[in-house]
Amino acid sequence: MQIIRHSEQTLKTALISKNPVLVSQYEKLDAGEQRLMNEAFQPASDLFGPITLHSPSDWITSHPEAPQDFEQFFSDPYRKTPSPNKRSIYIQSIGDILKFLKKKKPEDAFCVVGITMIDLYPRDSWNFVFGQASLTDGVGIFSFARYGSDFYSMRYEGKVKKLKKTSSSDYSIFDNYYIPEITSVLLLRSCKTLTHEIGHIFGLRHCQWLACLMQGSNHLEEADRRPLNLCPICLRKLQCAIGFSTVERYKALVRWIDDESSDTPGATPEHSCEDNGNLPKPVEAFKEWKEWIIKCLAVLQK
């Protein structure tokens, strides 16, 4: 196992910058938010730890990329920001990918994110991806396919049994497609991937500073190790992009975890998509994350 541990000064610069304008912006954050974000460069922090690489197949090793600090994020000329007329995030179940989403994007949409049970292969040289996003077009896609507990078994019902050629506008092949059992682990994994891809659409690139939701993941084990939370550097980027109170954001997340009911109809292998009854929201796997949020709130409200 390899640990990527940056110096205190490197992390401080990545978070705050040496640009006087950006330093001034940081100093205008309230005291609680600065306390929390400063945990990024505290060696003994129990909230934000270094990145650990467990194998040569992990993302950072197999996909070398230049890191993006806050100043690079802020100065990116291609970064999109929401506006009063484009501030909605649409989530749509589909069978095709980014071009389809771009064509179907509503006028008031900041972004559209598609979800599918089809395994995703962006190009022949890749084994698969959990999700993809276009930073410039405001569209993204992610797949539940590998999150079901039976994906790697012979019982997996989502495998194509017979090759079938269809036109690019014919989506009938996806009718009655396999729906996995909705478990707490599947929901946690899906939340990680969906919010990771939306983070890309807001201009956040893969994080190489600390253990973070915006780390790339090349396989399921690495995706499971990735936390659901943003590190302070990426948190500042997102706050800059859309504006929010960190305290209110974390309180809302705790409320979402504590609310065990689902606001939308769900489906399991025993319940078809036509079933209009609401299903309980499985949040057992979110317990550790809730405890982490409560620790952050204690720092914020000290």
PDB file of C-alpha atoms in Angstrom:
ATOM      1  CA  MET A   1       0.000   0.000   0.000  1.00  0.00           C
ATOM      2  CA  GLN A   2       1.257   3.493  -0.913  1.00  0.00           C
ATOM      3  CA  ILE A   3       0.236   6.642   0.956  1.00  0.00           C
ATOM      4  CA  ILE A   4       0.182   9.960  -0.913  1.00  0.00           C
ATOM      5  CA  ARG A   5       0.957  12.501   1.793  1.00  0.00           C
ATOM      6  CA  HIS A   6       1.438  16.139   0.775  1.00  0.00           C
ATOM      7  CA  SER A   7       3.247  18.668   2.960  1.00  0.00           C
ATOM      8  CA  GLU A   8       1.277  21.083   5.124  1.00  0.00           C
ATOM      9  CA  GLN A   9       2.376  24.008   2.945  1.00  0.00           C
ATOM     10  CA  THR A  10       1.396  22.253  -0.297  1.00  0.00           C
ATOM     11  CA  LEU A  11      -2.109  21.537   0.985  1.00  0.00           C
ATOM     12  CA  LYS A  12      -2.444  25.046   2.393  1.00  0.00           C
ATOM     13  CA  THR A  13      -1.535  26.557  -0.973  1.00  0.00           C
ATOM     14  CA  ALA A  14      -3.862  24.158  -2.831  1.00  0.00           C
ATOM     15  CA  LEU A  15      -6.735  25.219  -0.569  1.00  0.00           C
ATOM     16  CA  ILE A  16      -6.151  28.938  -0.002  1.00  0.00           C
ATOM     17  CA  SER A  17      -3.799  29.938  -2.891  1.00  0.00           C
ATOM     18  CA  LYS A  18      -1.066  32.571  -2.880  1.00  0.00           C
ATOM     19  CA  ASN A  19      -3.178  34.893  -5.028  1.00  0.00           C
ATOM     20  CA  PRO A  20      -4.076  37.875  -2.778  1.00  0.00           C
ATOM     21  CA  VAL A  21      -7.595  38.072  -4.250  1.00  0.00           C
ATOM     22  CA  LEU A  22      -8.328  34.419  -3.488  1.00  0.00           C
ATOM     23  CA  VAL A  23      -6.688  34.674  -0.068  1.00  0.00           C
ATOM     24  CA  SER A  24      -8.979  37.625   0.683  1.00  0.00           C
ATOM     25  CA  GLN A  25     -12.003  35.604  -0.425  1.00  0.00           C
ATOM     26  CA  TYR A  26     -10.969  32.770   1.886  1.00  0.00           C
ATOM     27  CA  GLU A  27     -10.579  35.138   4.824  1.00  0.00           C
ATOM     28  CA  LYS A  28     -14.186  36.286   4.307  1.00  0.00           C
ATOM     29  CA  LEU A  29     -15.507  32.802   5.072  1.00  0.00           C
ATOM     30  CA  ASP A  30     -16.976  32.575   8.541  1.00  0.00           C
ATOM     31  CA  ALA A  31     -14.743  31.324  11.341  1.00  0.00           C
ATOM     32  CA  GLY A  32     -16.374  27.896  11.497  1.00  0.00           C
ATOM     33  CA  GLU A  33     -15.919  27.222   7.787  1.00  0.00           C
ATOM     34  CA  GLN A  34     -12.273  28.277   7.976  1.00  0.00           C
ATOM     35  CA  ARG A  35     -11.750  25.976  10.984  1.00  0.00           C
ATOM     36  CA  LEU A  36     -13.194  23.034   9.060  1.00  0.00           C
ATOM     37  CA  MET A  37     -11.310  23.718   5.836  1.00  0.00           C
ATOM     38  CA  ASN A  38      -8.038  24.292   7.707  1.00  0.00           C
ATOM     39  CA  GLU A  39      -8.288  20.646   8.766  1.00  0.00           C
ATOM     40  CA  ALA A  40      -6.972  19.936   5.249  1.00  0.00           C
ATOM     41  CA  PHE A  41      -3.418  20.721   6.303  1.00  0.00           C
ATOM     42  CA  GLN A  42      -3.500  19.571   9.938  1.00  0.00           C
ATOM     43  CA  PRO A  43      -1.247  16.478  10.144  1.00  0.00           C
ATOM     44  CA  ALA A  44      -3.241  14.999  13.018  1.00  0.00           C
ATOM     45  CA  SER A  45      -6.710  15.633  11.532  1.00  0.00           C
ATOM     46  CA  ASP A  46      -9.182  12.802  12.074  1.00  0.00           C
ATOM     47  CA  LEU A  47     -11.602  14.281   9.506  1.00  0.00           C
ATOM     48  CA  PHE A  48      -9.456  14.356   6.360  1.00  0.00           C
ATOM     49  CA  GLY A  49      -6.723  11.827   5.693  1.00  0.00           C
ATOM     50  CA  PRO A  50      -4.211  11.180   2.898  1.00  0.00           C
ATOM     51  CA  ILE A  51      -4.965   9.167  -0.221  1.00  0.00           C
ATOM     52  CA  THR A  52      -4.000   5.498  -0.057  1.00  0.00           C
ATOM     53  CA  LEU A  53      -3.188   3.428  -3.129  1.00  0.00           C
ATOM     54  CA  HIS A  54      -3.671  -0.297  -2.692  1.00  0.00           C
ATOM     55  CA  SER A  55      -2.649  -1.639  -6.110  1.00  0.00           C
ATOM     56  CA  PRO A  56      -1.134  -0.558  -9.466  1.00  0.00           C
ATOM     57  CA  SER A  57      -4.650  -0.686 -10.922  1.00  0.00           C
ATOM     58  CA  ASP A  58      -5.863   2.197  -8.716  1.00  0.00           C
ATOM     59  CA  TRP A  59      -6.900   5.342 -10.564  1.00  0.00           C
ATOM     60  CA  ILE A  60      -3.991   7.701  -9.841  1.00  0.00           C
ATOM     61  CA  THR A  61      -1.430   5.086 -10.877  1.00  0.00           C
ATOM     62  CA  SER A  62      -3.183   3.946 -14.047  1.00  0.00           C
ATOM     63  CA  HIS A  63      -4.564   7.352 -15.162  1.00  0.00           C
ATOM     64  CA  PRO A  64      -1.877  10.008 -14.525  1.00  0.00           C
ATOM     65  CA  GLU A  65      -3.388  13.507 -14.399  1.00  0.00           C
ATOM     66  CA  ALA A  66      -2.209  16.947 -13.340  1.00  0.00           C
ATOM     67  CA  PRO A  67      -3.731  17.977  -9.977  1.00  0.00           C
ATOM     68  CA  GLN A  68      -6.202  20.866  -9.801  1.00  0.00           C
ATOM     69  CA  ASP A  69      -5.859  23.259  -6.856  1.00  0.00           C
ATOM     70  CA  PHE A  70      -8.434  25.933  -5.976  1.00  0.00           C
ATOM     71  CA  GLU A  71      -6.703  28.665  -7.972  1.00  0.00           C
ATOM     72  CA  GLN A  72      -6.657  26.508 -11.113  1.00  0.00           C
ATOM     73  CA  PHE A  73     -10.332  25.684 -10.593  1.00  0.00           C
ATOM     74  CA  PHE A  74     -11.245  29.343 -10.068  1.00  0.00           C
ATOM     75  CA  SER A  75      -9.331  30.472 -13.170  1.00  0.00           C
ATOM     76  CA  ASP A  76     -10.563  27.747 -15.521  1.00  0.00           C
ATOM     77  CA  PRO A  77     -12.092  29.586 -18.526  1.00  0.00           C
ATOM     78  CA  TYR A  78     -14.195  26.541 -19.471  1.00  0.00           C
ATOM     79  CA  ARG A  79     -15.817  26.132 -16.060  1.00  0.00           C
ATOM     80  CA  LYS A  80     -19.604  26.464 -16.064  1.00  0.00           C
ATOM     81  CA  THR A  81     -21.518  28.104 -13.208  1.00  0.00           C
ATOM     82  CA  PRO A  82     -25.277  28.042 -12.566  1.00  0.00           C
ATOM     83  CA  SER A  83     -27.373  31.095 -13.375  1.00  0.00           C
ATOM     84  CA  PRO A  84     -30.934  32.118 -12.404  1.00  0.00           C
ATOM     85  CA  ASN A  85     -32.127  30.713 -15.750  1.00  0.00           C
ATOM     86  CA  LYS A  86     -30.048  27.511 -15.603  1.00  0.00           C
ATOM     87  CA  ARG A  87     -30.006  26.167 -12.077  1.00  0.00           C
ATOM     88  CA  SER A  88     -31.821  22.812 -12.195  1.00  0.00           C
ATOM     89  CA  ILE A  89     -30.238  19.358 -12.104  1.00  0.00           C
ATOM     90  CA  TYR A  90     -32.235  16.727 -14.001  1.00  0.00           C
ATOM     91  CA  ILE A  91     -31.792  12.993 -13.431  1.00  0.00           C
ATOM     92  CA  GLN A  92     -33.149  10.791 -16.204  1.00  0.00           C
ATOM     93  CA  SER A  93     -33.246   7.042 -16.690  1.00  0.00           C
ATOM     94  CA  ILE A  94     -31.985   6.247 -20.184  1.00  0.00           C
ATOM     95  CA  GLY A  95     -30.358   3.621 -22.364  1.00  0.00           C
ATOM     96  CA  ASP A  96     -28.068   5.797 -24.498  1.00  0.00           C
ATOM     97  CA  ILE A  97     -25.399   8.196 -23.286  1.00  0.00           C
ATOM     98  CA  LEU A  98     -24.101  11.761 -23.519  1.00  0.00           C
ATOM     99  CA  LYS A  99     -25.233  12.776 -27.024  1.00  0.00           C
ATOM    100  CA  PHE A 100     -28.791  11.768 -26.185  1.00  0.00           C
ATOM    101  CA  LEU A 101     -28.688  13.801 -22.976  1.00  0.00           C
ATOM    102  CA  LYS A 102     -27.300  16.841 -24.766  1.00  0.00           C
ATOM    103  CA  LYS A 103     -30.181  16.739 -27.275  1.00  0.00           C
ATOM    104  CA  LYS A 104     -32.794  16.319 -24.526  1.00  0.00           C
ATOM    105  CA  LYS A 105     -31.392  18.942 -22.137  1.00  0.00           C
ATOM    106  CA  PRO A 106     -34.187  21.341 -20.991  1.00  0.00           C
ATOM    107  CA  GLU A 107     -33.694  25.083 -21.375  1.00  0.00           C
ATOM    108  CA  ASP A 108     -33.548  25.694 -17.618  1.00  0.00           C
ATOM    109  CA  ALA A 109     -31.129  22.842 -16.933  1.00  0.00           C
ATOM    110  CA  PHE A 110     -27.669  23.485 -15.538  1.00  0.00           C
ATOM    111  CA  CYS A 111     -26.999  19.799 -16.113  1.00  0.00           C
ATOM    112  CA  VAL A 112     -28.710  16.518 -16.904  1.00  0.00           C
ATOM    113  CA  VAL A 113     -27.456  13.252 -15.426  1.00  0.00           C
ATOM    114  CA  GLY A 114     -28.548   9.930 -16.897  1.00  0.00           C
ATOM    115  CA  ILE A 115     -28.720   6.683 -14.962  1.00  0.00           C
ATOM    116  CA  THR A 116     -28.636   3.240 -16.527  1.00  0.00           C
ATOM    117  CA  MET A 117     -28.220  -0.454 -15.746  1.00  0.00           C
ATOM    118  CA  ILE A 118     -26.071  -0.847 -18.892  1.00  0.00           C
ATOM    119  CA  ASP A 119     -22.346  -1.350 -18.228  1.00  0.00           C
ATOM    120  CA  LEU A 120     -20.368   1.634 -19.577  1.00  0.00           C
ATOM    121  CA  TYR A 121     -17.331   1.390 -21.881  1.00  0.00           C
ATOM    122  CA  PRO A 122     -16.097   4.786 -23.132  1.00  0.00           C
ATOM    123  CA  ARG A 123     -13.533   3.231 -25.467  1.00  0.00           C
ATOM    124  CA  ASP A 124     -12.146  -0.185 -26.358  1.00  0.00           C
ATOM    125  CA  SER A 125      -8.935   0.311 -24.373  1.00  0.00           C
ATOM    126  CA  TRP A 126     -10.827   0.746 -21.043  1.00  0.00           C
ATOM    127  CA  ASN A 127     -12.320  -2.076 -19.047  1.00  0.00           C
ATOM    128  CA  PHE A 128     -15.341  -0.038 -17.843  1.00  0.00           C
ATOM    129  CA  VAL A 129     -16.294   3.169 -16.055  1.00  0.00           C
ATOM    130  CA  PHE A 130     -18.822   3.794 -13.283  1.00  0.00           C
ATOM    131  CA  GLY A 131     -19.719   7.137 -14.849  1.00  0.00           C
ATOM    132  CA  GLN A 132     -18.803   9.849 -17.327  1.00  0.00           C
ATOM    133  CA  ALA A 133     -19.473  13.577 -17.563  1.00  0.00           C
ATOM    134  CA  SER A 134     -18.919  16.415 -20.015  1.00  0.00           C
ATOM    135  CA  LEU A 135     -17.765  19.555 -18.212  1.00  0.00           C
ATOM    136  CA  THR A 136     -18.573  21.789 -21.191  1.00  0.00           C
ATOM    137  CA  ASP A 137     -21.960  20.341 -22.208  1.00  0.00           C
ATOM    138  CA  GLY A 138     -23.398  19.898 -18.713  1.00  0.00           C
ATOM    139  CA  VAL A 139     -24.334  16.241 -19.180  1.00  0.00           C
ATOM    140  CA  GLY A 140     -23.283  13.094 -17.352  1.00  0.00           C
ATOM    141  CA  ILE A 141     -24.091   9.402 -17.109  1.00  0.00           C
ATOM    142  CA  PHE A 142     -23.567   6.712 -14.513  1.00  0.00           C
ATOM    143  CA  SER A 143     -24.356   3.040 -14.277  1.00  0.00           C
ATOM    144  CA  PHE A 144     -25.778   0.883 -11.501  1.00  0.00           C
ATOM    145  CA  ALA A 145     -24.661  -2.256 -13.352  1.00  0.00           C
ATOM    146  CA  ARG A 146     -21.688  -3.242 -11.169  1.00  0.00           C
ATOM    147  CA  TYR A 147     -23.296  -2.175  -7.890  1.00  0.00           C
ATOM    148  CA  GLY A 148     -25.728  -5.081  -7.609  1.00  0.00           C
ATOM    149  CA  SER A 149     -24.558  -7.904  -5.367  1.00  0.00           C
ATOM    150  CA  ASP A 150     -24.973 -10.471  -8.149  1.00  0.00           C
ATOM    151  CA  PHE A 151     -23.191  -8.638 -10.999  1.00  0.00           C
ATOM    152  CA  TYR A 152     -20.211 -11.004 -11.016  1.00  0.00           C
ATOM    153  CA  SER A 153     -22.287 -14.160 -10.604  1.00  0.00           C
ATOM    154  CA  MET A 154     -23.800 -16.382 -13.261  1.00  0.00           C
ATOM    155  CA  ARG A 155     -27.213 -15.343 -11.928  1.00  0.00           C
ATOM    156  CA  TYR A 156     -26.806 -11.747 -13.120  1.00  0.00           C
ATOM    157  CA  GLU A 157     -29.917 -10.975 -15.196  1.00  0.00           C
ATOM    158  CA  GLY A 158     -28.525  -7.884 -16.925  1.00  0.00           C
ATOM    159  CA  LYS A 159     -26.268  -9.752 -19.363  1.00  0.00           C
ATOM    160  CA  VAL A 160     -27.178  -9.580 -23.029  1.00  0.00           C
ATOM    161  CA  LYS A 161     -28.336 -13.049 -24.031  1.00  0.00           C
ATOM    162  CA  LYS A 162     -28.307 -12.474 -27.778  1.00  0.00           C
ATOM    163  CA  LEU A 163     -26.739  -9.748 -29.911  1.00  0.00           C
ATOM    164  CA  LYS A 164     -29.315  -7.514 -31.562  1.00  0.00           C
ATOM    165  CA  LYS A 165     -28.722  -4.700 -34.029  1.00  0.00           C
ATOM    166  CA  THR A 166     -31.055  -1.732 -33.685  1.00  0.00           C
ATOM    167  CA  SER A 167     -31.155   1.806 -35.004  1.00  0.00           C
ATOM    168  CA  SER A 168     -29.627   4.564 -32.863  1.00  0.00           C
ATOM    169  CA  SER A 169     -33.131   5.862 -32.117  1.00  0.00           C
ATOM    170  CA  ASP A 170     -34.589   2.492 -31.060  1.00  0.00           C
ATOM    171  CA  TYR A 171     -34.455   2.014 -27.288  1.00  0.00           C
ATOM    172  CA  SER A 172     -36.797  -0.979 -27.119  1.00  0.00           C
ATOM    173  CA  ILE A 173     -33.876  -3.253 -26.201  1.00  0.00           C
ATOM    174  CA  PHE A 174     -33.898  -1.613 -22.772  1.00  0.00           C
ATOM    175  CA  ASP A 175     -37.597  -2.302 -22.095  1.00  0.00           C
ATOM    176  CA  ASN A 176     -38.107  -4.263 -18.859  1.00  0.00           C
ATOM    177  CA  TYR A 177     -34.361  -4.207 -18.254  1.00  0.00           C
ATOM    178  CA  TYR A 178     -32.945  -5.760 -15.115  1.00  0.00           C
ATOM    179  CA  ILE A 179     -33.450  -3.877 -11.845  1.00  0.00           C
ATOM    180  CA  PRO A 180     -31.198  -4.933  -8.939  1.00  0.00           C
ATOM    181  CA  GLU A 181     -32.351  -5.298  -5.362  1.00  0.00           C
ATOM    182  CA  ILE A 182     -32.258  -1.849  -3.771  1.00  0.00           C
ATOM    183  CA  THR A 183     -29.934  -2.220  -0.786  1.00  0.00           C
ATOM    184  CA  SER A 184     -28.190   0.266   1.475  1.00  0.00           C
ATOM    185  CA  VAL A 185     -24.813  -0.518  -0.114  1.00  0.00           C
ATOM    186  CA  LEU A 186     -26.168  -0.027  -3.640  1.00  0.00           C
ATOM    187  CA  LEU A 187     -27.664   3.340  -2.615  1.00  0.00           C
ATOM    188  CA  LEU A 188     -24.370   4.451  -1.024  1.00  0.00           C
ATOM    189  CA  ARG A 189     -22.338   3.434  -4.076  1.00  0.00           C
ATOM    190  CA  SER A 190     -24.802   5.151  -6.393  1.00  0.00           C
ATOM    191  CA  CYS A 191     -24.769   8.381  -4.370  1.00  0.00           C
ATOM    192  CA  LYS A 192     -20.973   8.417  -4.562  1.00  0.00           C
ATOM    193  CA  THR A 193     -20.886   8.023  -8.321  1.00  0.00           C
ATOM    194  CA  LEU A 194     -23.766  10.383  -9.065  1.00  0.00           C
ATOM    195  CA  THR A 195     -22.395  13.211  -6.904  1.00  0.00           C
ATOM    196  CA  HIS A 196     -18.857  12.596  -8.241  1.00  0.00           C
ATOM    197  CA  GLU A 197     -20.075  13.045 -11.829  1.00  0.00           C
ATOM    198  CA  ILE A 198     -22.115  16.144 -10.957  1.00  0.00           C
ATOM    199  CA  GLY A 199     -18.987  17.513  -9.276  1.00  0.00           C
ATOM    200  CA  HIS A 200     -17.190  17.193 -12.626  1.00  0.00           C
ATOM    201  CA  ILE A 201     -19.977  19.159 -14.318  1.00  0.00           C
ATOM    202  CA  PHE A 202     -19.406  21.973 -11.792  1.00  0.00           C
ATOM    203  CA  GLY A 203     -15.749  22.016 -12.877  1.00  0.00           C
ATOM    204  CA  LEU A 204     -14.118  19.855 -10.176  1.00  0.00           C
ATOM    205  CA  ARG A 205     -11.463  17.576 -11.623  1.00  0.00           C
ATOM    206  CA  HIS A 206     -10.149  14.407  -9.990  1.00  0.00           C
ATOM    207  CA  CYS A 207      -8.774  15.108  -6.513  1.00  0.00           C
ATOM    208  CA  GLN A 208      -5.165  14.159  -5.780  1.00  0.00           C
ATOM    209  CA  TRP A 209      -4.808  16.006  -2.477  1.00  0.00           C
ATOM    210  CA  LEU A 210      -6.668  14.056   0.210  1.00  0.00           C
ATOM    211  CA  ALA A 211      -9.118  11.166   0.547  1.00  0.00           C
ATOM    212  CA  CYS A 212     -12.121  12.646  -1.232  1.00  0.00           C
ATOM    213  CA  LEU A 213     -15.300  11.922  -3.161  1.00  0.00           C
ATOM    214  CA  MET A 214     -13.661  13.464  -6.240  1.00  0.00           C
ATOM    215  CA  GLN A 215     -10.886  10.837  -6.372  1.00  0.00           C
ATOM    216  CA  GLY A 216     -11.034   8.708  -9.508  1.00  0.00           C
ATOM    217  CA  SER A 217     -11.851   5.028  -9.086  1.00  0.00           C
ATOM    218  CA  ASN A 218     -10.811   2.291 -11.463  1.00  0.00           C
ATOM    219  CA  HIS A 219     -12.546  -0.668  -9.827  1.00  0.00           C
ATOM    220  CA  LEU A 220     -15.244  -1.418  -7.263  1.00  0.00           C
ATOM    221  CA  GLU A 221     -12.870  -1.915  -4.322  1.00  0.00           C
ATOM    222  CA  GLU A 222     -11.335   1.510  -4.939  1.00  0.00           C
ATOM    223  CA  ALA A 223     -14.799   3.076  -5.323  1.00  0.00           C
ATOM    224  CA  ASP A 224     -15.827   1.590  -1.962  1.00  0.00           C
ATOM    225  CA  ARG A 225     -12.736   3.031  -0.259  1.00  0.00           C
ATOM    226  CA  ARG A 226     -13.486   6.506  -1.605  1.00  0.00           C
ATOM    227  CA  PRO A 227     -15.409   8.564   0.996  1.00  0.00           C
ATOM    228  CA  LEU A 228     -18.767  10.175   0.255  1.00  0.00           C
ATOM    229  CA  ASN A 229     -17.526  13.569   1.472  1.00  0.00           C
ATOM    230  CA  LEU A 230     -15.460  16.222  -0.276  1.00  0.00           C
ATOM    231  CA  CYS A 231     -12.049  17.188   1.088  1.00  0.00           C
ATOM    232  CA  PRO A 232     -11.718  20.894   2.073  1.00  0.00           C
ATOM    233  CA  ILE A 233     -10.053  21.814  -1.233  1.00  0.00           C
ATOM    234  CA  CYS A 234     -12.912  20.360  -3.277  1.00  0.00           C
ATOM    235  CA  LEU A 235     -15.473  21.638  -0.780  1.00  0.00           C
ATOM    236  CA  ARG A 236     -14.197  25.174  -1.348  1.00  0.00           C
ATOM    237  CA  LYS A 237     -14.413  24.652  -5.123  1.00  0.00           C
ATOM    238  CA  LEU A 238     -18.039  23.522  -4.896  1.00  0.00           C
ATOM    239  CA  GLN A 239     -18.937  26.336  -2.516  1.00  0.00           C
ATOM    240  CA  CYS A 240     -17.370  28.805  -4.956  1.00  0.00           C
ATOM    241  CA  ALA A 241     -19.331  27.269  -7.837  1.00  0.00           C
ATOM    242  CA  ILE A 242     -22.819  27.320  -6.313  1.00  0.00           C
ATOM    243  CA  GLY A 243     -22.653  29.115  -2.946  1.00  0.00           C
ATOM    244  CA  PHE A 244     -23.957  27.535   0.270  1.00  0.00           C
ATOM    245  CA  SER A 245     -23.596  27.568   4.030  1.00  0.00           C
ATOM    246  CA  THR A 246     -21.528  24.528   4.992  1.00  0.00           C
ATOM    247  CA  VAL A 247     -23.398  24.241   8.295  1.00  0.00           C
ATOM    248  CA  GLU A 248     -26.792  24.219   6.577  1.00  0.00           C
ATOM    249  CA  ARG A 249     -25.508  21.801   3.939  1.00  0.00           C
ATOM    250  CA  TYR A 250     -24.335  19.300   6.562  1.00  0.00           C
ATOM    251  CA  LYS A 251     -27.516  19.668   8.625  1.00  0.00           C
ATOM    252  CA  ALA A 252     -29.573  18.946   5.505  1.00  0.00           C
ATOM    253  CA  LEU A 253     -27.495  15.819   4.814  1.00  0.00           C
ATOM    254  CA  VAL A 254     -28.108  14.547   8.349  1.00  0.00           C
ATOM    255  CA  ARG A 255     -31.854  15.173   7.898  1.00  0.00           C
ATOM    256  CA  TRP A 256     -31.782  13.215   4.641  1.00  0.00           C
ATOM    257  CA  ILE A 257     -30.116  10.244   6.353  1.00  0.00           C
ATOM    258  CA  ASP A 258     -32.505  10.371   9.315  1.00  0.00           C
ATOM    259  CA  ASP A 259     -35.576  10.514   7.054  1.00  0.00           C
ATOM    260  CA  GLU A 260     -36.081   6.816   6.445  1.00  0.00           C
ATOM    261  CA  SER A 261     -38.905   7.270   3.949  1.00  0.00           C
ATOM    262  CA  SER A 262     -38.316   7.508   0.221  1.00  0.00           C
ATOM    263  CA  ASP A 263     -39.819  10.485  -1.571  1.00  0.00           C
ATOM    264  CA  THR A 264     -40.101   8.652  -4.874  1.00  0.00           C
ATOM    265  CA  PRO A 265     -41.468   5.267  -5.947  1.00  0.00           C
ATOM    266  CA  GLY A 266     -38.842   2.548  -6.038  1.00  0.00           C
ATOM    267  CA  ALA A 267     -38.460  -0.905  -7.468  1.00  0.00           C
ATOM    268  CA  THR A 268     -36.969  -4.245  -6.527  1.00  0.00           C
ATOM    269  CA  PRO A 269     -37.049  -7.562  -8.355  1.00  0.00           C
ATOM    270  CA  GLU A 270     -40.263  -8.286  -6.432  1.00  0.00           C
ATOM    271  CA  HIS A 271     -41.757  -4.830  -7.152  1.00  0.00           C
ATOM    272  CA  SER A 272     -42.133  -3.691 -10.737  1.00  0.00           C
ATOM    273  CA  CYS A 273     -41.542  -0.088 -11.811  1.00  0.00           C
ATOM    274  CA  GLU A 274     -45.313   0.222 -12.179  1.00  0.00           C
ATOM    275  CA  ASP A 275     -45.798  -0.219  -8.441  1.00  0.00           C
ATOM    276  CA  ASN A 276     -46.814   3.188  -7.084  1.00  0.00           C
ATOM    277  CA  GLY A 277     -46.060   2.440  -3.451  1.00  0.00           C
ATOM    278  CA  ASN A 278     -43.173   4.181  -1.720  1.00  0.00           C
ATOM    279  CA  LEU A 279     -40.398   1.969  -0.415  1.00  0.00           C
ATOM    280  CA  PRO A 280     -38.316   2.548   2.728  1.00  0.00           C
ATOM    281  CA  LYS A 281     -35.001   4.276   2.069  1.00  0.00           C
ATOM    282  CA  PRO A 282     -32.170   1.912   3.105  1.00  0.00           C
ATOM    283  CA  VAL A 283     -29.572   4.052   4.877  1.00  0.00           C
ATOM    284  CA  GLU A 284     -27.727   1.554   7.110  1.00  0.00           C
ATOM    285  CA  ALA A 285     -24.512   1.980   5.091  1.00  0.00           C
ATOM    286  CA  PHE A 286     -24.612   5.751   5.683  1.00  0.00           C
ATOM    287  CA  LYS A 287     -24.175   5.448   9.473  1.00  0.00           C
ATOM    288  CA  GLU A 288     -20.409   6.039   9.438  1.00  0.00           C
ATOM    289  CA  TRP A 289     -20.817   9.033   7.135  1.00  0.00           C
ATOM    290  CA  LYS A 290     -23.463  10.532   9.429  1.00  0.00           C
ATOM    291  CA  GLU A 291     -21.057  10.264  12.376  1.00  0.00           C
ATOM    292  CA  TRP A 292     -18.400  12.032  10.270  1.00  0.00           C
ATOM    293  CA  ILE A 293     -20.816  14.871   9.414  1.00  0.00           C
ATOM    294  CA  ILE A 294     -21.677  15.340  13.105  1.00  0.00           C
ATOM    295  CA  LYS A 295     -17.946  15.694  13.883  1.00  0.00           C
ATOM    296  CA  CYS A 296     -17.675  18.339  11.157  1.00  0.00           C
ATOM    297  CA  LEU A 297     -20.680  20.213  12.558  1.00  0.00           C
ATOM    298  CA  ALA A 298     -18.982  20.257  15.971  1.00  0.00           C
ATOM    299  CA  VAL A 299     -15.949  21.946  14.381  1.00  0.00           C
ATOM    300  CA  LEU A 300     -18.123  24.368  12.410  1.00  0.00           C
ATOM    301  CA  GLN A 301     -20.243  25.403  15.402  1.00  0.00           C
ATOM    302  CA  LYS A 302     -17.478  25.515  18.015  1.00  0.00           C
TER     303      LYS A 302
END
